[in-house]
mmCIF file of C-alpha atoms in Angstrom:
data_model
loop_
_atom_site.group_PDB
_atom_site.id
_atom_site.type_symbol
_atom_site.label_atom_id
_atom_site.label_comp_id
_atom_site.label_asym_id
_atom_site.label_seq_id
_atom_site.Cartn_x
_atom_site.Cartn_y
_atom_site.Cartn_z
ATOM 1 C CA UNK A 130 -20.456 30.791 10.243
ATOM 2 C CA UNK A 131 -18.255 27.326 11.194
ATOM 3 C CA UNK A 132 -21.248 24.820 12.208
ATOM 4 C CA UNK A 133 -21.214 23.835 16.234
ATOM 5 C CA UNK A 134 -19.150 20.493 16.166
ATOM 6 C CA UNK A 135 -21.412 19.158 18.987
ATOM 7 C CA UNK A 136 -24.286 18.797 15.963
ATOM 8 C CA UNK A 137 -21.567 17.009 13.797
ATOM 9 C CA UNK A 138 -22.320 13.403 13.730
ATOM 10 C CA UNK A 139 -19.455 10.743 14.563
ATOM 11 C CA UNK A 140 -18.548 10.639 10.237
ATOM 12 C CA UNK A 141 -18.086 14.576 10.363
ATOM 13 C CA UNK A 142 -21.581 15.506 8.967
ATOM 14 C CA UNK A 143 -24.079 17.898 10.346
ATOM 15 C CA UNK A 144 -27.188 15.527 10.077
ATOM 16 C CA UNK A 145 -28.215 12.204 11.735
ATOM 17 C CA UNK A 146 -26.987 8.816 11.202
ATOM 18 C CA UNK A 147 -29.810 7.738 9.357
ATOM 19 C CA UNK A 148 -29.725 11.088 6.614
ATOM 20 C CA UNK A 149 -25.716 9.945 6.206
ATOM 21 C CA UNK A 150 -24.985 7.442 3.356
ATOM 22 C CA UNK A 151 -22.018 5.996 3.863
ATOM 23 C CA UNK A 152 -20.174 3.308 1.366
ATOM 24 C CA UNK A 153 -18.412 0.826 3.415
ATOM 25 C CA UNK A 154 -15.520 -1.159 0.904
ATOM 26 C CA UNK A 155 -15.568 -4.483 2.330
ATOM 27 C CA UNK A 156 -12.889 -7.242 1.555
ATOM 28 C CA UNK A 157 -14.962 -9.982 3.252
ATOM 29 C CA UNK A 158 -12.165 -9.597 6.176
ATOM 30 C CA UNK A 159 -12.587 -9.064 9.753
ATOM 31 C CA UNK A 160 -11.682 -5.068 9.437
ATOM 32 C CA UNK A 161 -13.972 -3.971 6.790
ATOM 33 C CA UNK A 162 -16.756 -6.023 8.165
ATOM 34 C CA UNK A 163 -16.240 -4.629 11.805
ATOM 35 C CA UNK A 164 -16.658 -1.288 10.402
ATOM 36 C CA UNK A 165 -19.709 -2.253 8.546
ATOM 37 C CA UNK A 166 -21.133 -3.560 11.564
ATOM 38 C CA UNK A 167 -20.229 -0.707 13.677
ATOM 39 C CA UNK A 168 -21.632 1.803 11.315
ATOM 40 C CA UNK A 169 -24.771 0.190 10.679
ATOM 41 C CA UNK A 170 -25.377 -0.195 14.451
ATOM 42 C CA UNK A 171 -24.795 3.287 14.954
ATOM 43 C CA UNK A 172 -27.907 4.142 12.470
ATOM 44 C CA UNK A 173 -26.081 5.273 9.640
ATOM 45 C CA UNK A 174 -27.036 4.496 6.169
ATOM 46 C CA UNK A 175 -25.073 1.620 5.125
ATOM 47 C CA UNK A 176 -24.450 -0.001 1.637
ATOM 48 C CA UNK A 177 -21.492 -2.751 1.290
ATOM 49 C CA UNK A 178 -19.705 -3.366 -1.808
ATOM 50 C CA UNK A 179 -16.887 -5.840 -2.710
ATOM 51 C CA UNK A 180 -14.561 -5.785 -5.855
ATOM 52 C CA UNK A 181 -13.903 -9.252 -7.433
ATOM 53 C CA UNK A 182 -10.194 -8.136 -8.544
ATOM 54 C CA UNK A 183 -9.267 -11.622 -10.166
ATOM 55 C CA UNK A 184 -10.299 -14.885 -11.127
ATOM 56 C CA UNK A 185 -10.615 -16.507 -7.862
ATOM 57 C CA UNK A 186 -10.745 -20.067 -9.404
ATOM 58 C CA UNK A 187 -7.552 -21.101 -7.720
ATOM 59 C CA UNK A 188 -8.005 -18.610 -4.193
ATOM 60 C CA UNK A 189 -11.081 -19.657 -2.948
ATOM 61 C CA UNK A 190 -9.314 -22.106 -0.296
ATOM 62 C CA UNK A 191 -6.205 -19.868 -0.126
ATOM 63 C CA UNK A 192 -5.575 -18.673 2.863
ATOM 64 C CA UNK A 193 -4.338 -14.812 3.316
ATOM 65 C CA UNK A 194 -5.907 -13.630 0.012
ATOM 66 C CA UNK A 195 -8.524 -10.591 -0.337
ATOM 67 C CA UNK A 196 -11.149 -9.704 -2.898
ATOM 68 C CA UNK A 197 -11.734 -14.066 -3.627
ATOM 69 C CA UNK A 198 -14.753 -16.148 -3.618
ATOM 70 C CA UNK A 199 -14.869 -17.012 -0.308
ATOM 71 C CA UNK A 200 -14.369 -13.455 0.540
ATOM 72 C CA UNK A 201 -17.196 -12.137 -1.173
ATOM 73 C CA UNK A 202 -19.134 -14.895 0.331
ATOM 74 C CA UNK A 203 -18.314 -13.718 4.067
ATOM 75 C CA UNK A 204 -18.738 -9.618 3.143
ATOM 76 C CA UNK A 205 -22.295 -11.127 1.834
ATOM 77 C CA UNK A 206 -23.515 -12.825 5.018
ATOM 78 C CA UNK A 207 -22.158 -10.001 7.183
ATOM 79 C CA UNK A 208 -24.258 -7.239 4.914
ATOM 80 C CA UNK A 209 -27.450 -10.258 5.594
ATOM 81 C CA UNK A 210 -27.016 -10.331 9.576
ATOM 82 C CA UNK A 211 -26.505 -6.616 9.783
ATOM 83 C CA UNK A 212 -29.487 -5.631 7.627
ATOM 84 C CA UNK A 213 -27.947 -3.182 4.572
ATOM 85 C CA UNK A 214 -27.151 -3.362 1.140
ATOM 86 C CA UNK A 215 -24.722 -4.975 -0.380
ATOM 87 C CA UNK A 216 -23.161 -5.104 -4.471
ATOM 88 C CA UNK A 217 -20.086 -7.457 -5.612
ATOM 89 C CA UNK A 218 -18.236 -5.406 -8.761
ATOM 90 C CA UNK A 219 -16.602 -6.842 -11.060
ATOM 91 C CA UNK A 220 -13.111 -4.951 -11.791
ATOM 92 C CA UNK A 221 -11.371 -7.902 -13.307
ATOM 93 C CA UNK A 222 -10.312 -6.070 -16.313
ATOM 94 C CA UNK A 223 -9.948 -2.651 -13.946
ATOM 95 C CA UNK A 224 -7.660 -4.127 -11.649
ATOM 96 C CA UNK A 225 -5.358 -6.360 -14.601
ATOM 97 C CA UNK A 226 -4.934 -2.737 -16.423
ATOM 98 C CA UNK A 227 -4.652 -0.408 -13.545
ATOM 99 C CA UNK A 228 -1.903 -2.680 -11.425
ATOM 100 C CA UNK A 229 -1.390 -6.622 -12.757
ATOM 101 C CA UNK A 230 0.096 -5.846 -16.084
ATOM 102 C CA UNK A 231 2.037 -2.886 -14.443
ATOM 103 C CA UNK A 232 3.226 -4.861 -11.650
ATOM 104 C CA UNK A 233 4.687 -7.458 -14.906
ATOM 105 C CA UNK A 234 6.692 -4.878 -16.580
ATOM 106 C CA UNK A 235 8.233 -3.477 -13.285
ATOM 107 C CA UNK A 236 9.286 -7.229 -12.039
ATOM 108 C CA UNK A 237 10.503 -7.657 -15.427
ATOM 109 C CA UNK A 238 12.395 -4.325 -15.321
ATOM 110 C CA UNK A 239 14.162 -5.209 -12.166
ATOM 111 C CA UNK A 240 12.166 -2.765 -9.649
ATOM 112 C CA UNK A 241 10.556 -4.307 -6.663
ATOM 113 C CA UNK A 242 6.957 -3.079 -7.146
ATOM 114 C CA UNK A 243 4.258 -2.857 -4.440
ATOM 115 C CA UNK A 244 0.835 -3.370 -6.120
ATOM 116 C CA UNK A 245 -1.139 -2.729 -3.399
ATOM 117 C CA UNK A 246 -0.292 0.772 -3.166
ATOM 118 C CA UNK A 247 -1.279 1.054 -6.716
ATOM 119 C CA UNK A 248 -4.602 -0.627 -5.944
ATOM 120 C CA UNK A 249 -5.598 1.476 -3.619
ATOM 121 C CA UNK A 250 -4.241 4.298 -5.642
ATOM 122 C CA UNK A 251 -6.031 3.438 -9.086
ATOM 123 C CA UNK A 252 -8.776 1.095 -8.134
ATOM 124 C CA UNK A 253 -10.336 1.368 -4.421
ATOM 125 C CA UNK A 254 -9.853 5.275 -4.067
ATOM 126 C CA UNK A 255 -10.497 5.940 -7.979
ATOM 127 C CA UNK A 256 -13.077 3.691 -9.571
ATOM 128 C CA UNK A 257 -14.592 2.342 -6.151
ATOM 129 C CA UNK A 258 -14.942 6.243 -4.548
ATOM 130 C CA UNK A 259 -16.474 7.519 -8.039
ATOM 131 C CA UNK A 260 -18.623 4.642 -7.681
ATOM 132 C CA UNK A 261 -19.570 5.823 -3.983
ATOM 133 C CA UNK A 262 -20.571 8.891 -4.940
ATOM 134 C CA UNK A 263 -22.662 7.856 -7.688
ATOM 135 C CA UNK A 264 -24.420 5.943 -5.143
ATOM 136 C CA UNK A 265 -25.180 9.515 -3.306
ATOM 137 C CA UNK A 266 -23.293 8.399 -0.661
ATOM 138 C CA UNK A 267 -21.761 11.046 2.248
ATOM 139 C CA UNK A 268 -18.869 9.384 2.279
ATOM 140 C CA UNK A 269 -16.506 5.856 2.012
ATOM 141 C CA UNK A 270 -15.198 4.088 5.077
ATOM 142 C CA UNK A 271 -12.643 1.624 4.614
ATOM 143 C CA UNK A 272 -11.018 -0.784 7.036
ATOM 144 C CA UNK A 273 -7.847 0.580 6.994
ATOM 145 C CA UNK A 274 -5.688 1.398 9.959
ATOM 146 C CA UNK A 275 -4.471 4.804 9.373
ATOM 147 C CA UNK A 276 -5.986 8.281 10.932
ATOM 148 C CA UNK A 277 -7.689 11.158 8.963
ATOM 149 C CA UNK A 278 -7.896 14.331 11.535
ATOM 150 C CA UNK A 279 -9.180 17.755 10.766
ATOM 151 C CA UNK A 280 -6.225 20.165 10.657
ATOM 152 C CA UNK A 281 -6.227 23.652 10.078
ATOM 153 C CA UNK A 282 -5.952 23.626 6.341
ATOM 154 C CA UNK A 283 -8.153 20.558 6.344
ATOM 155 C CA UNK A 284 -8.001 17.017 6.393
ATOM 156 C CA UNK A 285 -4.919 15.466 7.124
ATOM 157 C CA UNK A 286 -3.570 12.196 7.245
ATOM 158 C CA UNK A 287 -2.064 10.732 10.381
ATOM 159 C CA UNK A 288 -0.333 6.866 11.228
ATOM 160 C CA UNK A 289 -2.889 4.710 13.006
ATOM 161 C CA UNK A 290 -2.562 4.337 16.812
ATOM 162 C CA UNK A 291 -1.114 0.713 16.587
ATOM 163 C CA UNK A 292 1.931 0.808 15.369
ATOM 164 C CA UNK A 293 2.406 -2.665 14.310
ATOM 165 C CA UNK A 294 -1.139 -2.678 12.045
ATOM 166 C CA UNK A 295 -0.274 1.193 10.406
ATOM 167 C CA UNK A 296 -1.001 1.128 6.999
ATOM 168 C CA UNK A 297 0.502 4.327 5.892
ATOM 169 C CA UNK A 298 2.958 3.116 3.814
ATOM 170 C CA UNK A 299 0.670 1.951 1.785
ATOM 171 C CA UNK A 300 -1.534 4.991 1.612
ATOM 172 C CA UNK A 301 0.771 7.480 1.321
ATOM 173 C CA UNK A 302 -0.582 8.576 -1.819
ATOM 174 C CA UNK A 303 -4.042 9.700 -1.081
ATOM 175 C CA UNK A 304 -4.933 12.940 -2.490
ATOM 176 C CA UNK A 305 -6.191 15.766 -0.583
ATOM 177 C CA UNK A 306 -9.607 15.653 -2.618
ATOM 178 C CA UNK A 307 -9.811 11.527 -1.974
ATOM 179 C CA UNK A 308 -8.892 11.797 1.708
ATOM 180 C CA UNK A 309 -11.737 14.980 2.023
ATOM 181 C CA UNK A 310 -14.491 12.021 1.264
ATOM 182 C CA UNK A 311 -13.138 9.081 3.249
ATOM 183 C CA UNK A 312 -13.007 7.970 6.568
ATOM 184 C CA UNK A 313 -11.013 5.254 8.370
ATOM 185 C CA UNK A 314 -13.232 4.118 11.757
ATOM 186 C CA UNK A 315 -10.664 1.785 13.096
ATOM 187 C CA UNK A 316 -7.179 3.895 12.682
ATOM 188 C CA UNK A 317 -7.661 4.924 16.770
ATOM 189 C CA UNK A 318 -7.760 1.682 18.312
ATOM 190 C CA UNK A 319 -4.967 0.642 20.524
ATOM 191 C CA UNK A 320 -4.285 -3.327 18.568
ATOM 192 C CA UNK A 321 -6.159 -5.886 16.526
ATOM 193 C CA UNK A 322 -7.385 -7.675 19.671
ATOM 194 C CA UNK A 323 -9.943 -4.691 19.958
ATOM 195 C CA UNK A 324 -10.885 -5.513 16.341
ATOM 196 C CA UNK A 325 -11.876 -8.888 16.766
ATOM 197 C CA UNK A 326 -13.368 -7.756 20.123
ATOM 198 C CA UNK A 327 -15.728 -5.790 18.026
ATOM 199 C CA UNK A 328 -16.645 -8.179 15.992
ATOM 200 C CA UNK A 329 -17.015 -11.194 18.251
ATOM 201 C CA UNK A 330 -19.339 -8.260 20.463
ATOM 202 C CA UNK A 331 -21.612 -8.094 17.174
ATOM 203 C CA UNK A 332 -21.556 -11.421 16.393
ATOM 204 C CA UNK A 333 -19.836 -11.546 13.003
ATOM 205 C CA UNK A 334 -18.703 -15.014 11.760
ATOM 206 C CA UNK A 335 -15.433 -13.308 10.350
ATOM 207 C CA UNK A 336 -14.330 -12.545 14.079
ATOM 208 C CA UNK A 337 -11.382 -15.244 14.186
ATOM 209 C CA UNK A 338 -10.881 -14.889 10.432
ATOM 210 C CA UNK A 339 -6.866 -15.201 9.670
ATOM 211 C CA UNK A 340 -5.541 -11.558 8.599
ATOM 212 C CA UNK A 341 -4.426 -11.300 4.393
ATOM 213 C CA UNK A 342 -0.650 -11.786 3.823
ATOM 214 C CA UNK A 343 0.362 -12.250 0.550
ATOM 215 C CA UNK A 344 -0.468 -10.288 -2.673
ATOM 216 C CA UNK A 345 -3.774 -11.064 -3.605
ATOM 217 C CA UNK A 346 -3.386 -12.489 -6.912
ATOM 218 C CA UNK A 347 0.592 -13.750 -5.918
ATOM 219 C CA UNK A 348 -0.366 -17.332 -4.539
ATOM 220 C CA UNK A 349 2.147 -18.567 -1.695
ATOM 221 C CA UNK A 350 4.019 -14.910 -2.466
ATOM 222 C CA UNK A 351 5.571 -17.031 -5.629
ATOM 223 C CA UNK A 352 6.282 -13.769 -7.569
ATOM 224 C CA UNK A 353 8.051 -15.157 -10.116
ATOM 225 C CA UNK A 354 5.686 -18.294 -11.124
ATOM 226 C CA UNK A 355 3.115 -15.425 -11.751
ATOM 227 C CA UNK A 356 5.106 -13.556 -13.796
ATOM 228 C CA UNK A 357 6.231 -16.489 -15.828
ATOM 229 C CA UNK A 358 2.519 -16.726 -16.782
ATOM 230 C CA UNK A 359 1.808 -13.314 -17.449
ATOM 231 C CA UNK A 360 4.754 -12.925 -19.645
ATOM 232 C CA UNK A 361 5.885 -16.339 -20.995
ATOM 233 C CA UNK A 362 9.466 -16.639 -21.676
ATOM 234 C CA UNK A 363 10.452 -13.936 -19.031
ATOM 235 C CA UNK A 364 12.509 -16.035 -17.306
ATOM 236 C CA UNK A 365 15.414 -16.464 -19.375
ATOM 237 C CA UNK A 366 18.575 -17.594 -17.953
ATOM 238 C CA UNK A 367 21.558 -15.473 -17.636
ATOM 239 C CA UNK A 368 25.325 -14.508 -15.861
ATOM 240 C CA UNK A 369 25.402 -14.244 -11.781
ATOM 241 C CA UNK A 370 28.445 -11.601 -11.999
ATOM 242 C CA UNK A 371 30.361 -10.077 -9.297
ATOM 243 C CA UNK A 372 30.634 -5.730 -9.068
ATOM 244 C CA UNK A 373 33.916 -6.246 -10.148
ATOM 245 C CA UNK A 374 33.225 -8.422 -13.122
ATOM 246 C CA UNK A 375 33.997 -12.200 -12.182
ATOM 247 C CA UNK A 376 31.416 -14.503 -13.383
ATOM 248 C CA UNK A 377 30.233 -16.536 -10.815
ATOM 249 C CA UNK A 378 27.257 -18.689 -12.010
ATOM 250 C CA UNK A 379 24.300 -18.537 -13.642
ATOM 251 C CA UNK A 380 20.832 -17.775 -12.737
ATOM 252 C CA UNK A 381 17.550 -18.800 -14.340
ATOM 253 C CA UNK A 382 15.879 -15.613 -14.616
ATOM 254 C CA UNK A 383 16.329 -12.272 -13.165
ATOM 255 C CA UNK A 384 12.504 -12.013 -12.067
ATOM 256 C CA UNK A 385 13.705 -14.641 -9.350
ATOM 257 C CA UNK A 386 15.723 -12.247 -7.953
ATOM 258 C CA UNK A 387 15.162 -8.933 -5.375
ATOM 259 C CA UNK A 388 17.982 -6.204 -4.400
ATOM 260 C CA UNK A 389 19.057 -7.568 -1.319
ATOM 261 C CA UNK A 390 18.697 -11.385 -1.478
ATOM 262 C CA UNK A 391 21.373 -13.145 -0.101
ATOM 263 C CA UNK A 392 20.342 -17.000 -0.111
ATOM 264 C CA UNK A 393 19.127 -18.894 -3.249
ATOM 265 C CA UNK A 394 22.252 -17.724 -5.310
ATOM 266 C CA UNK A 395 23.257 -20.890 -6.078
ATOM 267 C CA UNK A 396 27.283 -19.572 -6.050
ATOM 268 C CA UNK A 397 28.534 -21.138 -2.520
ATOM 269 C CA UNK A 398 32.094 -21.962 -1.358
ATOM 270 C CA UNK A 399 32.968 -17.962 -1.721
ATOM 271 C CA UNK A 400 35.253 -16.571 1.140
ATOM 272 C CA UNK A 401 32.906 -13.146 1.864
ATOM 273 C CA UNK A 402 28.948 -13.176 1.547
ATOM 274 C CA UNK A 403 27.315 -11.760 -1.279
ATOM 275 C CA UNK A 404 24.147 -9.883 -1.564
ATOM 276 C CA UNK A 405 22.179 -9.219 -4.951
ATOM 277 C CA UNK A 406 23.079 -5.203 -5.154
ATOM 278 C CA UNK A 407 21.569 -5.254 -8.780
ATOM 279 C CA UNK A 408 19.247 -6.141 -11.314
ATOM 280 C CA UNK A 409 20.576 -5.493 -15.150
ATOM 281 C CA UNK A 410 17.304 -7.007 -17.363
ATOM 282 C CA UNK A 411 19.395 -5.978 -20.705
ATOM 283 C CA UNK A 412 22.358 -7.986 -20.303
ATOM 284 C CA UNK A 413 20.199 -10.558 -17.854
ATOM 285 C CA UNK A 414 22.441 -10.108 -15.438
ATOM 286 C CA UNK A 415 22.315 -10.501 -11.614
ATOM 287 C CA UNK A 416 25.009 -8.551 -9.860
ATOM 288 C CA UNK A 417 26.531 -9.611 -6.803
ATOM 289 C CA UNK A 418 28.419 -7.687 -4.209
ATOM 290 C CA UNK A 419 29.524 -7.543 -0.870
ATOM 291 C CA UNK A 420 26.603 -6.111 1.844
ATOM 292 C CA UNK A 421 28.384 -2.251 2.050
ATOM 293 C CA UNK A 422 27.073 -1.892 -1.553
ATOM 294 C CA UNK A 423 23.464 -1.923 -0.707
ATOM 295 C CA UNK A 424 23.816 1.130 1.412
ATOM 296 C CA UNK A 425 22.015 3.751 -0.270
ATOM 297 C CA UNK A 426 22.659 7.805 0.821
ATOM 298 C CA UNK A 427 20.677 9.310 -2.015
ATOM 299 C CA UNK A 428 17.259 8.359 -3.875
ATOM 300 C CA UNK A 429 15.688 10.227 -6.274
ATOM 301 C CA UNK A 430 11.877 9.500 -6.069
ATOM 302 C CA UNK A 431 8.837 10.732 -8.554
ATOM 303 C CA UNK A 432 5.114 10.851 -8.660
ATOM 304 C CA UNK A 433 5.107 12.399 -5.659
ATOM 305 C CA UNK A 434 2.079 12.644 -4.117
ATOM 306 C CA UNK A 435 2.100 15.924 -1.690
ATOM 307 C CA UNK A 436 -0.166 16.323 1.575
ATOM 308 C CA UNK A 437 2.004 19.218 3.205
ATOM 309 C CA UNK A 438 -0.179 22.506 4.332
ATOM 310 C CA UNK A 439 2.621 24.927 2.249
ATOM 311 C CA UNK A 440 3.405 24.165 -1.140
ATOM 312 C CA UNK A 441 5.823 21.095 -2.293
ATOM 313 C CA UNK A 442 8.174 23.819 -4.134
ATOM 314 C CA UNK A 443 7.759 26.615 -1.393
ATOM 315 C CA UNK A 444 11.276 25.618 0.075
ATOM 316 C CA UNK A 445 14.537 24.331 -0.719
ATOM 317 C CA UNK A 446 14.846 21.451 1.831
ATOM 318 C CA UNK A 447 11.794 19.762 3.944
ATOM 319 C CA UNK A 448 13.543 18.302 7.226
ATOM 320 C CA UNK A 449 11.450 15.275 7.770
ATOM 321 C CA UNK A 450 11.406 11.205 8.094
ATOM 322 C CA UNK A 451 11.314 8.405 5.540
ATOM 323 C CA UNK A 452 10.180 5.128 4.875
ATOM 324 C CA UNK A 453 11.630 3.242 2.327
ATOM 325 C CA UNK A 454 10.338 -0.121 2.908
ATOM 326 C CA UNK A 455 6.950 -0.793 4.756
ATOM 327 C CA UNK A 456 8.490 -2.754 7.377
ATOM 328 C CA UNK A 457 11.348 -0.329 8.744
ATOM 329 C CA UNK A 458 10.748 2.950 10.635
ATOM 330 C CA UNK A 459 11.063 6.087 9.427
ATOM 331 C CA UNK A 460 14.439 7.616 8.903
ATOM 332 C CA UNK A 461 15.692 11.291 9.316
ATOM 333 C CA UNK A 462 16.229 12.514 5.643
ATOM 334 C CA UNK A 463 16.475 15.950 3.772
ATOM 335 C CA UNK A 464 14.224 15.918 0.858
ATOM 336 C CA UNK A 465 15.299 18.578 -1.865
ATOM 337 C CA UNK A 466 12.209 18.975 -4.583
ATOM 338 C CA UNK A 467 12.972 19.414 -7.804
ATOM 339 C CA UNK A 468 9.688 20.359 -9.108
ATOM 340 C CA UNK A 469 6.228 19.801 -7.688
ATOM 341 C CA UNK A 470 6.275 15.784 -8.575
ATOM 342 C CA UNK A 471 10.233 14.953 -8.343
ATOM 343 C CA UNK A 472 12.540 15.137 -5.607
ATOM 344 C CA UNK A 473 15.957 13.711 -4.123
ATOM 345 C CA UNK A 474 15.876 12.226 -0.835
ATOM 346 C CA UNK A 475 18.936 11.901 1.161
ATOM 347 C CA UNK A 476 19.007 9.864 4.447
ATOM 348 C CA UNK A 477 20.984 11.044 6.668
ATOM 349 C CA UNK A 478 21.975 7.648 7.998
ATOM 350 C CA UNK A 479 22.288 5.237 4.654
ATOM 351 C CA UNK A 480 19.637 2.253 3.925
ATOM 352 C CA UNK A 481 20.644 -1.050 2.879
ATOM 353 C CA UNK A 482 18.612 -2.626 -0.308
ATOM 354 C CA UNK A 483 16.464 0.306 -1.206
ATOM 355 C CA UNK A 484 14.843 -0.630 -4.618
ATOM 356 C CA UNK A 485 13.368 1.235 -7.278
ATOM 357 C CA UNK A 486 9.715 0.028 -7.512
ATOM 358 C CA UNK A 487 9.454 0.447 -3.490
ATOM 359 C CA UNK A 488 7.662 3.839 -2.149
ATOM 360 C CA UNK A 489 9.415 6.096 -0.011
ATOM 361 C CA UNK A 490 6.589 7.840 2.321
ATOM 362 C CA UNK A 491 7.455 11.266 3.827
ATOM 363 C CA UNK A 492 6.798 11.422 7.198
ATOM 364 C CA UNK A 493 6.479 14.673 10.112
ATOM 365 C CA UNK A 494 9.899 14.744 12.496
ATOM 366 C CA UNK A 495 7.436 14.533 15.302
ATOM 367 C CA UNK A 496 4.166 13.244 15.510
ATOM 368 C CA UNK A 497 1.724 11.312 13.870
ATOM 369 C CA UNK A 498 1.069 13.057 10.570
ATOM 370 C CA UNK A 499 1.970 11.721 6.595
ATOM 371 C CA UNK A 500 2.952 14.294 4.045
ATOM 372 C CA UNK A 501 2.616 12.456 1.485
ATOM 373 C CA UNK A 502 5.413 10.425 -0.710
ATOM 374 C CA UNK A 503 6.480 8.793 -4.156
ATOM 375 C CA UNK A 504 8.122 6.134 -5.709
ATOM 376 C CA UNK A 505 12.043 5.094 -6.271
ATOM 377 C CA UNK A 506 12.667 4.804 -9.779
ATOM 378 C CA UNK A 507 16.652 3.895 -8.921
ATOM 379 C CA UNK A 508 18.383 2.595 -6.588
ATOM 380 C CA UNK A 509 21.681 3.867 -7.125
#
């Protein structure tokens, strides 16, 4: 018998507040620690915890890092004024294994990876949510703005209400099972004034706190300098060729490169502008070309991670949107499986610079809702 929703607490659970344990992940910024806040004033049965991700040494004044010193500091006092629980974890090694060293070999293999995909994937919604529940917790709440709503097959995941703060791109791959156990308190609110409304209204010191930017362990977004140390001797020089074979320069590295750059190339005085249209590690190579060569029809993506109601392999074609970059919109595409974790995408109006290492999030023609999406593995 399907339980009266008006007994069904604001989380989703037929009991009180106070019976519902509920793992908050806090960052130590000013989401996270508004939802803290707000759960904890609504009764329920709150417990923080914060991952120390990497050594911190050098963040701890940075500005726009997560998961730092500081950070951990500020998740700390807001757990004190709002009276609940709080743990710091350490997932140094976790977080090096699970997405540093893989974000190394992907930079080094020309791709364009997004590591914070893959720490939400292996790290927050893995070890963190296994860690929830072996804290008997309901639930995990998170500060991210994206939607969960209850759909007729179950729980399904929708863009957040402000389109300028969604965060689906970088959630796109979710499972069904992960997205069953967590909730996301702030994907309904109109902007990120209402936010820092909140948490000026309960007080928190965090209320004017700058939002994160850059990759957390990245400092100043200097990809390259971080490689260098994870991999010495990565950067080894090499040709700056034109598609059609003319040398042109040289570079000092292809990790200081990205499909798409156009300034930096150190090869003026040419008559037509040239664009980086690809990254060849084995013959450390940077190939130039003019900007028609970025445009990308087809893109055959992997790992895909499927949130549609009917199978993945139940039809030939899936008529839907695409992102293939978190800062564009979504594109009309056909996407064409090829088994239940492969597929070729192709946009119906082409993409300039789409890289392997990027994801490419499925999204419904209309409406709100994600089904799911993978990663590029090439670009061409």
């Amino acid at each position: 018998m399907a339980l009266d929703t008006q007994t069904l607490n604001s989380l989703g659970f037929a009991k009180s507040p106070a019976d519902t344990r509920v793992v908050v992940a806090m960052s130590g910024g000013v989401d996270s620690s508004v939802v803290a806040a707000m759960l904890a004033e609504e009764g329920y049965d709150v417990v923080g915890v914060t991952l120390q991700l990497y050594d911190h040494g050098a963040a701890l004044a940075k500005k726009g890092a997560c998961c730092a010193g500081i950070d951990i500091h500020d998740a700390r006092r807001v757990a004190e004024q709002m009276g609940f629980p709080h743990y710091v974890l350490d997932y140094e090694n976790i977080f090096k294994d699970a997405v540093i060293d893989e974000f190394a070999e992907s930079y080094l293999g020309g791709a364009t990876p997004v590591p914070c995909i893959r720490c939400n994937e292996r790290v927050k919604f893995k070890d963190l949510l296994e860690t929830a529940k072996d804290l008997d917790a309901d639930c995990m709440a998170t500060g991210h703005y994206i939607q969960r709503m209850n759909g007729a097959e179950g729980p399904e995941l929708h863009s957040a209400a402000d389109a300028n703060r969604d965060q689906s791109y970088f959630l796109f791959s979710t499972t069904p099972e992960q997205l069953s156990y967590l909730r996301f308190p702030l994907g309904h609110l109109k902007s990120k004034a209402e936010t820092r409304e909140l948490a000026a209204k309960y007080g928190l010191s965090v209320a004017d706190k700058p939002d994160s930017q850059d990759i957390c362990f990245v400092p100043d977004g200097n990809y390259a300098s971080v490689i260098e140390k994870l991999r010495p001797g990565a950067a080894e020089p090499g040709e700056i060729v034109h598609a059609d074979g003319r040398k042109l320069g040289t570079h000092k590295g292809v990790i200081h490169y990205t499909i798409g750059q156009r300034r930096g190339l150190g090869i003026g005085g040419l008559d037509e502008p040239l664009y980086v249209v690809k990254l060849d590690v084995d013959a450390k190579q940077v190939v130039v070309g003019p900007k028609e060569m970025l445009a990308t029809r087809k893109i055959p993506v992997r790992e895909i991670n499927w949130l549609g109601d009917e199978a993945f392999t139940s039809r030939d074609e899936w008529h839907l949107k695409v992102k293939v970059r978190s800062t564009r919109p979504p594109r009309d595409a056909i996407i064409r499986p090829i088994s239940e974790t492969e597929a070729e995408v192709e946009l119906l109006t082409p993409e300039e610079g789409v890289s392997p290492g990027q994801a490419c999030v499925f999204y419904a023609p209309e409406g709100s809702r994600i089904f799911g999406g993978g990663w590029i593995w090439r670009g061409y």
